Tab-separated table of C-alpha atoms (C1' of nucleotides) in Angstrom:
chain	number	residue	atom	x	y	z
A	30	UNK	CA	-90.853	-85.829	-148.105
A	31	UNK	CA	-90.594	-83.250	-145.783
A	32	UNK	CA	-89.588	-83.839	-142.254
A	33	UNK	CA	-91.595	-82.693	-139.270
A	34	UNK	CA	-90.843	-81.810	-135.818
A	35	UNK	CA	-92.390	-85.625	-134.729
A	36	UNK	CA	-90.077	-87.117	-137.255
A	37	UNK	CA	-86.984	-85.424	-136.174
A	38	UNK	CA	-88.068	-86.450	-131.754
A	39	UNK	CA	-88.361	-89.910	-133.182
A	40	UNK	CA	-85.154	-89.823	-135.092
A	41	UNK	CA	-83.793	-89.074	-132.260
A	42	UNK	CA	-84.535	-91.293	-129.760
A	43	UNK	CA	-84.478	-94.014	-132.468
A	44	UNK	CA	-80.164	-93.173	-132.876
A	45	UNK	CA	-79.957	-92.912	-128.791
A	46	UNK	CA	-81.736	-96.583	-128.347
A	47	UNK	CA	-78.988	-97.565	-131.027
A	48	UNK	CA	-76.246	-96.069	-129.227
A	49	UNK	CA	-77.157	-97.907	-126.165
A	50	UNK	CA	-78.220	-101.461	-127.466
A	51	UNK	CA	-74.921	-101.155	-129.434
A	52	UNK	CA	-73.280	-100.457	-126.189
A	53	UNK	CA	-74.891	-102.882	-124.313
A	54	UNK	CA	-74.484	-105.686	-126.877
A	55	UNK	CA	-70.867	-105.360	-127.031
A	56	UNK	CA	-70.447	-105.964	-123.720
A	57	UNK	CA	-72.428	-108.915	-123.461
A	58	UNK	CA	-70.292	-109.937	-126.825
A	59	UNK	CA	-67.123	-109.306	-124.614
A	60	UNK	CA	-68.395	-111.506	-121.694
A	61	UNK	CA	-69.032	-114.629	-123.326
A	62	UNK	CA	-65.938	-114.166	-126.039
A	63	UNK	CA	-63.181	-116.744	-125.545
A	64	UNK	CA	-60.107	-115.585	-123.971
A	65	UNK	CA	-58.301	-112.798	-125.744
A	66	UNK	CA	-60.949	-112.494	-128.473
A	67	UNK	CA	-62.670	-109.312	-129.237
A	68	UNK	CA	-65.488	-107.691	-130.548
A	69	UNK	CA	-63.711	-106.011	-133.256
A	70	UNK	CA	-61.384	-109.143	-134.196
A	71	UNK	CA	-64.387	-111.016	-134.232
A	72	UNK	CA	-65.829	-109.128	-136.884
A	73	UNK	CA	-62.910	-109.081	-139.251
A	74	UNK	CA	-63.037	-112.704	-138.986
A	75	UNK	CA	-66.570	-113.105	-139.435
A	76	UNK	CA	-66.473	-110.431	-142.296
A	77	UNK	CA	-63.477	-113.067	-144.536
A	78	UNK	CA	-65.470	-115.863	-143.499
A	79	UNK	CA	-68.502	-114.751	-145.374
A	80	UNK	CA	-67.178	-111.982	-147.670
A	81	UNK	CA	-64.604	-114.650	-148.783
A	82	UNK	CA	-60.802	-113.938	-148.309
A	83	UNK	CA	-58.062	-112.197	-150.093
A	84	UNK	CA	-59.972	-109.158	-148.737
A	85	UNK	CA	-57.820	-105.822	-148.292
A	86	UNK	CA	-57.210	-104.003	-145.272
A	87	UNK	CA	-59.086	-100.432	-146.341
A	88	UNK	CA	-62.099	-102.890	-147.924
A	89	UNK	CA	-62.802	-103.965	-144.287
A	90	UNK	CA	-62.195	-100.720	-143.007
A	91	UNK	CA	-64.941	-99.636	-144.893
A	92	UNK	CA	-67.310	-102.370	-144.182
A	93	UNK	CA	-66.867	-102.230	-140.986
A	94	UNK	CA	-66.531	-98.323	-140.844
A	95	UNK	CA	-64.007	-97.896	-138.792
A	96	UNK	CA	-60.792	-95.613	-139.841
A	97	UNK	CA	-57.456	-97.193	-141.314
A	98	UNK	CA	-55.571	-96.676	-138.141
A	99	UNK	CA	-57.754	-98.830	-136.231
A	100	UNK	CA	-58.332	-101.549	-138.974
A	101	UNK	CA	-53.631	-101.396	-138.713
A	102	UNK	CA	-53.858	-102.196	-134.961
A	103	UNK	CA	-56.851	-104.815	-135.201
A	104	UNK	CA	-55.168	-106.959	-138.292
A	105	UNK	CA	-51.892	-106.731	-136.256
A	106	UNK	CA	-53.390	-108.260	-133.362
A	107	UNK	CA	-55.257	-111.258	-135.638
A	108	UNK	CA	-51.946	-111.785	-137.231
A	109	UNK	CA	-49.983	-111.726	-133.586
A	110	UNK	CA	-52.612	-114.541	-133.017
A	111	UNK	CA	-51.815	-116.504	-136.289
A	112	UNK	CA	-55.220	-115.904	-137.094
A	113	UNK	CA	-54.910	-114.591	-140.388
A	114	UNK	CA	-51.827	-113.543	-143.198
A	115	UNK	CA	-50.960	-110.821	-144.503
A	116	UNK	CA	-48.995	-110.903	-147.836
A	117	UNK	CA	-48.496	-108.030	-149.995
A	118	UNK	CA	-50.853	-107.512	-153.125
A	119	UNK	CA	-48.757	-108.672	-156.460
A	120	UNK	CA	-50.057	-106.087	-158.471
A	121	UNK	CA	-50.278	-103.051	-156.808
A	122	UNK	CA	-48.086	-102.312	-154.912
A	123	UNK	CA	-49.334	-99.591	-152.174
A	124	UNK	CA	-51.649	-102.804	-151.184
A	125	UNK	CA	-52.102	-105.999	-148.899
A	126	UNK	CA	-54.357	-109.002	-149.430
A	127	UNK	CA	-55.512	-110.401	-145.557
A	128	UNK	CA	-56.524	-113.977	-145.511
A	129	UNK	CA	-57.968	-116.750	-143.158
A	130	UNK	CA	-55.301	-119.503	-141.499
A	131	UNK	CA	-56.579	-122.342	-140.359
A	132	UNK	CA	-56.169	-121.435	-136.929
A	133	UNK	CA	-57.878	-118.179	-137.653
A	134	UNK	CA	-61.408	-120.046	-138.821
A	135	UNK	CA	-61.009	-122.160	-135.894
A	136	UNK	CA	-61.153	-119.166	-134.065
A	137	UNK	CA	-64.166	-117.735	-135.630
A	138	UNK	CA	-65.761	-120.602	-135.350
A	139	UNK	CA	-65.286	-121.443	-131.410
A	140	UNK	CA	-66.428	-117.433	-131.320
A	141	UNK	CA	-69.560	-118.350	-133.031
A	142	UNK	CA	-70.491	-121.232	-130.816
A	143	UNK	CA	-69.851	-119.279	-127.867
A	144	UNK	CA	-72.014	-116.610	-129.360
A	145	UNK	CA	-74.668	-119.558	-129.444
A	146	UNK	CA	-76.216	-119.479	-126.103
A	147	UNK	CA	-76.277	-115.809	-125.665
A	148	UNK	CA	-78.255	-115.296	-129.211
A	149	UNK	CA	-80.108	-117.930	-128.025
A	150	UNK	CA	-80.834	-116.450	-124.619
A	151	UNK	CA	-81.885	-112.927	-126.164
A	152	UNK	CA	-83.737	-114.469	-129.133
A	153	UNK	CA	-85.758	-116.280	-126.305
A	154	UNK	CA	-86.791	-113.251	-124.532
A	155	UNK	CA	-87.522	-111.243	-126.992
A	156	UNK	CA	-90.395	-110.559	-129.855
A	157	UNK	CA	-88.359	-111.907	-132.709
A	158	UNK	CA	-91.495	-111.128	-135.568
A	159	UNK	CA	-90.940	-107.350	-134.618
A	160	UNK	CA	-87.023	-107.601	-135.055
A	161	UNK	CA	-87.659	-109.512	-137.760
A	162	UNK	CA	-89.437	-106.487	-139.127
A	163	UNK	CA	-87.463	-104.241	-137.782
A	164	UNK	CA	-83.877	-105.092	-139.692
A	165	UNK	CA	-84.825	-103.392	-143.054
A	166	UNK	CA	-85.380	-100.040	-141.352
A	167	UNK	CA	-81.925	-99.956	-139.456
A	168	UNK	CA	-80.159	-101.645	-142.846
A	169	UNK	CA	-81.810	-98.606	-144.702
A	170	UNK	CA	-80.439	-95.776	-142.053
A	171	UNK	CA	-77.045	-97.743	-142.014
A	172	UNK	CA	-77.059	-97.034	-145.713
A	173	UNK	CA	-78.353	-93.255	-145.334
A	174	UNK	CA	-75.409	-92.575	-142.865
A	175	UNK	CA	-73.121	-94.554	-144.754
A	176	UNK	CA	-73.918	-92.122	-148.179
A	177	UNK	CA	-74.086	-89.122	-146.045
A	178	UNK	CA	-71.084	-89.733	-144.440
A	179	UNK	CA	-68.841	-90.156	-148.078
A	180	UNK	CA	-71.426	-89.625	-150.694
A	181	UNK	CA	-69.090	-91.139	-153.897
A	182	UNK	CA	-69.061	-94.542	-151.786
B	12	UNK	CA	-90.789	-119.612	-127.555
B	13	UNK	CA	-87.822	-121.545	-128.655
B	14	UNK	CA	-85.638	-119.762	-131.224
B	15	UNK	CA	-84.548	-121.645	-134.366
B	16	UNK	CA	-81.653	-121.191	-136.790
B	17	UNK	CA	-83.013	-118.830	-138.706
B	18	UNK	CA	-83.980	-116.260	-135.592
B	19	UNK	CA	-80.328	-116.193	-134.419
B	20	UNK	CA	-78.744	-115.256	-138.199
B	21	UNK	CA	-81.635	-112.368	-138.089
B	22	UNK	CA	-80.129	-110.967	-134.252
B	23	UNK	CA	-76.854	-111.177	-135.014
B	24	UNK	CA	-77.530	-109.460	-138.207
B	25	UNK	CA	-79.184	-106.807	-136.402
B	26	UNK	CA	-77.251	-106.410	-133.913
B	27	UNK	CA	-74.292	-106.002	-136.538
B	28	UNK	CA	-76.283	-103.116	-138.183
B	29	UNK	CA	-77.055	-101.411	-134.687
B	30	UNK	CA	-73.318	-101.296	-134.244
B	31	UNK	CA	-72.233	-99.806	-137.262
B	32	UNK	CA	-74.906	-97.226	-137.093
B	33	UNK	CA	-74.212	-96.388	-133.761
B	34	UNK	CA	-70.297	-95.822	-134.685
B	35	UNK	CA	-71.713	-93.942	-138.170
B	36	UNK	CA	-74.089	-91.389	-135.852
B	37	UNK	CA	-71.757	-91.363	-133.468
B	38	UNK	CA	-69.574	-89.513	-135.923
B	39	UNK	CA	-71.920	-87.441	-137.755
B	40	UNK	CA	-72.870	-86.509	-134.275
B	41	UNK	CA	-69.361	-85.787	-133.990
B	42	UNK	CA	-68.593	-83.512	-136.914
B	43	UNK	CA	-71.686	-80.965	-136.332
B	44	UNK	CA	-71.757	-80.090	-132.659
B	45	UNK	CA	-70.194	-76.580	-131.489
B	46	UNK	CA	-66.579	-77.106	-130.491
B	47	UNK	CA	-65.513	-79.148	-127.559
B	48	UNK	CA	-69.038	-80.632	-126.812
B	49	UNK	CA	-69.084	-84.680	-127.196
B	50	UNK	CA	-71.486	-87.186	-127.304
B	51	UNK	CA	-71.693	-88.192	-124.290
B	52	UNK	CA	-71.426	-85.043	-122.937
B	53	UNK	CA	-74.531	-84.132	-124.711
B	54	UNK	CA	-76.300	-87.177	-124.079
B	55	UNK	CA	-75.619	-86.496	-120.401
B	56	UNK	CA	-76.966	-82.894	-120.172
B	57	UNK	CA	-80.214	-83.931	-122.553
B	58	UNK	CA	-80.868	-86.828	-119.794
B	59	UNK	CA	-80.508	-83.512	-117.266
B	60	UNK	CA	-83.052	-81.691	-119.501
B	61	UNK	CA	-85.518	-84.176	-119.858
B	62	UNK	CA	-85.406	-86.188	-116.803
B	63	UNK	CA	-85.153	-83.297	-114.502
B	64	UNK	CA	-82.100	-82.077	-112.388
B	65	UNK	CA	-80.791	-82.961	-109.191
B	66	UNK	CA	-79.885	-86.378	-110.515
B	67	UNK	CA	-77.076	-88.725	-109.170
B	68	UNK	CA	-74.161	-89.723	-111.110
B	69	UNK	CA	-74.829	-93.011	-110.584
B	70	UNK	CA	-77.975	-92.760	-112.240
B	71	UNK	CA	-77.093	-91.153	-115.001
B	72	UNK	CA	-74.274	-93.911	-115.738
B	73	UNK	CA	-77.192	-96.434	-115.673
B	74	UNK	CA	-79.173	-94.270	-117.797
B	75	UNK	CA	-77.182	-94.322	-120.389
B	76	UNK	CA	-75.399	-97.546	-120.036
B	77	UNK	CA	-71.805	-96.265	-118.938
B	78	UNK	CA	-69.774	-97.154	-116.105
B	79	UNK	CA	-69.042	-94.951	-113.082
B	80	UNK	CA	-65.571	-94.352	-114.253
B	81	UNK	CA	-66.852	-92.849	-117.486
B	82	UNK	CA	-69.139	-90.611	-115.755
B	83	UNK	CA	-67.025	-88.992	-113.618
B	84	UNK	CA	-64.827	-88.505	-116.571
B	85	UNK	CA	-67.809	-87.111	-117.992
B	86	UNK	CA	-69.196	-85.303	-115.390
B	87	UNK	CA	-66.117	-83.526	-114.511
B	88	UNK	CA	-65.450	-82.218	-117.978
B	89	UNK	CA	-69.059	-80.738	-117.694
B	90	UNK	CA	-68.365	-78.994	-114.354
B	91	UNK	CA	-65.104	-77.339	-115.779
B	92	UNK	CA	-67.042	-75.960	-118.481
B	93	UNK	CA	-69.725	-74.607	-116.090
B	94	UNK	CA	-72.188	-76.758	-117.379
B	95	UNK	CA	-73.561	-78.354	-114.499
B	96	UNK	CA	-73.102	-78.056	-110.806
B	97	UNK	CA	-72.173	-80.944	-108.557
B	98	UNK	CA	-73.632	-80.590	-104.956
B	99	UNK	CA	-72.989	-83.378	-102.210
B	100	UNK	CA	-76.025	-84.718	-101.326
B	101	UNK	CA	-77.592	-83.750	-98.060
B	102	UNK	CA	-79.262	-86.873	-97.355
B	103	UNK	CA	-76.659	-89.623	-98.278
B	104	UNK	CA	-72.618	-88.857	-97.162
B	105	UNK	CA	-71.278	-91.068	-100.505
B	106	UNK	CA	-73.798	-89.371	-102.680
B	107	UNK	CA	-73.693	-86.135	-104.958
B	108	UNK	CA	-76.454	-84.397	-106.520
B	109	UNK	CA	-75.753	-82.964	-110.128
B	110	UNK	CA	-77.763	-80.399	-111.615
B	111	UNK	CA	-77.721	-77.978	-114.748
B	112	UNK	CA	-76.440	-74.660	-114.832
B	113	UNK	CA	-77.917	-71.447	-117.225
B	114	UNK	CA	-75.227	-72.136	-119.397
B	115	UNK	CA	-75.292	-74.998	-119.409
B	116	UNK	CA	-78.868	-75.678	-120.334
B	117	UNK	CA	-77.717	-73.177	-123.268
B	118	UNK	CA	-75.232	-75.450	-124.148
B	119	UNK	CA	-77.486	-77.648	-124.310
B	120	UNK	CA	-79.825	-76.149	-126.303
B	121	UNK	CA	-77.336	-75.035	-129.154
B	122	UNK	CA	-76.803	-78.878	-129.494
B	123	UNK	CA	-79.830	-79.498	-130.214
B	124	UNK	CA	-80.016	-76.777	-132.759
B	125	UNK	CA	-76.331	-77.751	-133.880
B	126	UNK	CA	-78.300	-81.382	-134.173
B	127	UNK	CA	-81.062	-80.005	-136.667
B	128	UNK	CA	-80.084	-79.908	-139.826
B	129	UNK	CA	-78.855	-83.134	-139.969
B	130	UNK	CA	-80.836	-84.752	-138.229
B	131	UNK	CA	-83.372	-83.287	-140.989
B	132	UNK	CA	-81.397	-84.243	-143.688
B	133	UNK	CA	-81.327	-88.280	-142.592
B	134	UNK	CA	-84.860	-87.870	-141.897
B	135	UNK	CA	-85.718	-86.653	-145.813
B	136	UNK	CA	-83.298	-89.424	-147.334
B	137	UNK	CA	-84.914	-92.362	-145.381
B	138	UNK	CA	-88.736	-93.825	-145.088
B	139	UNK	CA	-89.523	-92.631	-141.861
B	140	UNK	CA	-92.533	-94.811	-141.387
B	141	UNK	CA	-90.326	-97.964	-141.209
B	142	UNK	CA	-87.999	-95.633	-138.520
B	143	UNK	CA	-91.622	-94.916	-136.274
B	144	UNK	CA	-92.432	-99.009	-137.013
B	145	UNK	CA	-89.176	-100.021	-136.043
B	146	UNK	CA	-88.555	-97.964	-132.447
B	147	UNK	CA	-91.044	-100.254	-130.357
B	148	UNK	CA	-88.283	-103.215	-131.508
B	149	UNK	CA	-85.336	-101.691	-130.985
B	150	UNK	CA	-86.356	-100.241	-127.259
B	151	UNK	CA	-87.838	-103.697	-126.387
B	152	UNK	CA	-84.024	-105.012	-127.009
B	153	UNK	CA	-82.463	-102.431	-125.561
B	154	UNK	CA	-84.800	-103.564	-122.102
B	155	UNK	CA	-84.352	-107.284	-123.160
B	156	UNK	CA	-79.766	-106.677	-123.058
B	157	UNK	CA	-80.520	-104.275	-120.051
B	158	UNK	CA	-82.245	-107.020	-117.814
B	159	UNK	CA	-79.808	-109.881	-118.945
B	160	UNK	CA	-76.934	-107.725	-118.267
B	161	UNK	CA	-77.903	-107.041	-114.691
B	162	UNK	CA	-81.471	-108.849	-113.930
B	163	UNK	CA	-82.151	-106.835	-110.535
B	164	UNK	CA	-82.234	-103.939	-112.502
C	29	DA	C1'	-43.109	-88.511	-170.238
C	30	DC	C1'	-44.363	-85.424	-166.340
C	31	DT	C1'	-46.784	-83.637	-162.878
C	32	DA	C1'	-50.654	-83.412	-159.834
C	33	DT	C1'	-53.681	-86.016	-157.383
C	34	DA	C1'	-55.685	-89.977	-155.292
C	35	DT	C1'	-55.171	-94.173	-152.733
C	36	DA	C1'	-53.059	-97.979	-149.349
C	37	DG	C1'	-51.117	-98.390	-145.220
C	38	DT	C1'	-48.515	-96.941	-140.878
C	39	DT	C1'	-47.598	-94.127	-137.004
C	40	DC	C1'	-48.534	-90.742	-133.415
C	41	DT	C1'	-51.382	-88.106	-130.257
C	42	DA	C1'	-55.470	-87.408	-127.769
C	43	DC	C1'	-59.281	-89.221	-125.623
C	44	DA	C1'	-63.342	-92.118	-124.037
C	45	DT	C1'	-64.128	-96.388	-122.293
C	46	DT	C1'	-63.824	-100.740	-119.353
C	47	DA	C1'	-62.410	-103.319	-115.432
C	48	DA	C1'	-60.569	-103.516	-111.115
C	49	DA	C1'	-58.927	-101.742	-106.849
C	50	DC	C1'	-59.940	-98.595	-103.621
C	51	DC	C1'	-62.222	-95.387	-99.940
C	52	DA	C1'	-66.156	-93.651	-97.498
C	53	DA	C1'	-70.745	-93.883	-96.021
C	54	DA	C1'	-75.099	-96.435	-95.504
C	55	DT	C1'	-77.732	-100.668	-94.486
C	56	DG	C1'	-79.157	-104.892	-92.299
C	57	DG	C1'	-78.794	-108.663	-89.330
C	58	DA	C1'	-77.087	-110.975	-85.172
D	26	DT	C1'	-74.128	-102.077	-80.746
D	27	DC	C1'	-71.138	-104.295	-84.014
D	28	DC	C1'	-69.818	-106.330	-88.079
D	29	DA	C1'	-70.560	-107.754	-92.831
D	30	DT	C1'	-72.346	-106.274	-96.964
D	31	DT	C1'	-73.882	-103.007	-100.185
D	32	DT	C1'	-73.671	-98.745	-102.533
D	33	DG	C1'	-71.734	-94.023	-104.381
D	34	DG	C1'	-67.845	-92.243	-106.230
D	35	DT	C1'	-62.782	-91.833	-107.623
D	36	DT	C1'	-58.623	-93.484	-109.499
D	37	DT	C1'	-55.481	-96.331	-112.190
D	38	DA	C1'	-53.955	-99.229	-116.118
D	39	DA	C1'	-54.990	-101.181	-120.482
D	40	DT	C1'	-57.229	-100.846	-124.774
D	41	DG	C1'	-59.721	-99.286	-128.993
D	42	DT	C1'	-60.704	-95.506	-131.716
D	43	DA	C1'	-60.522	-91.027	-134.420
D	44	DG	C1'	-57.906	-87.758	-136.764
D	45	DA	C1'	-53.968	-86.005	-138.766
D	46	DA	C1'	-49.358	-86.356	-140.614
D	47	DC	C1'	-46.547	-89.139	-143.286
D	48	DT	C1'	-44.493	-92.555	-146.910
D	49	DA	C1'	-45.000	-95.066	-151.000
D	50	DT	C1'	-47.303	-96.410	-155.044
D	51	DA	C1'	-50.770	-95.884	-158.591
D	52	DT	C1'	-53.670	-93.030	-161.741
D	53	DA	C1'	-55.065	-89.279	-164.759
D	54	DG	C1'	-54.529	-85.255	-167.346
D	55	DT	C1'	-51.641	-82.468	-170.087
DNA sequence: ACTATATAGTTCTACATTAAACCAAATGGA
DNA sequence: TCCATTTGGTTTAATGTAGAACTATATAGT
């Protein structure tokens, strides 16, 4: 499976559409977001809402690939907010468990319906068959990167 | 064309994935070009390259989706390297004309070359067909966000 | 047991970005 | 012509992130 010069253009301009839907996408996300809430909080609640809780601070760092440092200053802000707790992990000691409050779900869940109309809006304007058919090819980069980027993960 | 429950899990799945690989190849990105050349510094002297000189700032921030604060952050990093030149524009008193230097179409063109390898090496670990399939979908979102986010555009 | 190494998390610095306020020049209508 | 509005560009403050240095705990090999 050798790679040709075609390939590579369309490689290319396939990463530099990413870059900008990504960029565009999280600005819409920020416009319609309830008050204070933010992309990136968003997804860590979203993420213990469907990955379940007792989830540890590195483990969503990783999921959501984004460094420790960052992952510090977002779970400080959620747990500012009351949105989620942070106890210390019984047996080991180095590590945390984060968890969902009630308030925190709440959250996520006002998030989601505010989400609602704008999905709705874009889903309404847009092919959805070819996105449809499009998702395996981005989850299958995102996994490419992902090994490239630490190949024992 | 009225999108159900299903079509809305799908986008916001998608539009999940676009984000994390746009942070992922924004870091690979990151990690192989020469010293002290970003991403969007790149991105800006491709759009030079392909789209011709003697563009505006302005419409390079649309371009590429930034605001106008970011490009002349951008643009002035680029002009203390020697990379571009930025002229005032005859014709218009607010405007300015930007346009690449020798060096820094060179600059340019090491990028790219910088770019090769790995852009060869995601290109041989993935199914490239389902990349070529997939482009249409991801530019006709990328239009779709663009027009929602400013629909005189 | 001991030592080297790996891992979890925090902190600090640098930097790119957004949003908003701002200035200057162009445009369009009364 | 004059005034209101729009547009091009800069600047400022706030924020999120990467990357590296650091502490503390766990793990593995000898």
């Amino acid at each position: 499976m050798t790679a040709n010069e075609n390939d590579l253009q369309t490689l290319f301009r396939f990463l530099n559409e990413i870059g900008i839907v990504a960029q565009l996408s999280a600005n819409a996300f920020g416009k319609v977001m309830p008050e204070g809430m933010t992309l990136p909080q968003f997804v860590v609640l979203n993420h213990l809402v469907r990955l379940g809780d007792s989830r540890t601070p590195v483990s969503i760092a990783q999921a959501m690939q984004v460094t420790k440092g960052a992952m510090t200053n977002t779970l400080g802000h959620l747990e500012g907010k009351g949105f989620i707790a942070i106890v210390p992990d019984a047996h080991d000691g180095r590590s945390k468990r984060v968890s969902l409050t009630a308030m925190g779900k709440a959250a996520r869940d006002a998030a989601i319906e505010a989400l609602g109309p704008e999905l709705r809006g874009i889903a309404g304007e847009i092919a959805m068959p070819g996105i449809i058919k499009a998702l395996p090819a981005v989850e299958s980069l995102r996994k490419v990167l992902d090994i490239r980027r630490d190949p024992k993960s």
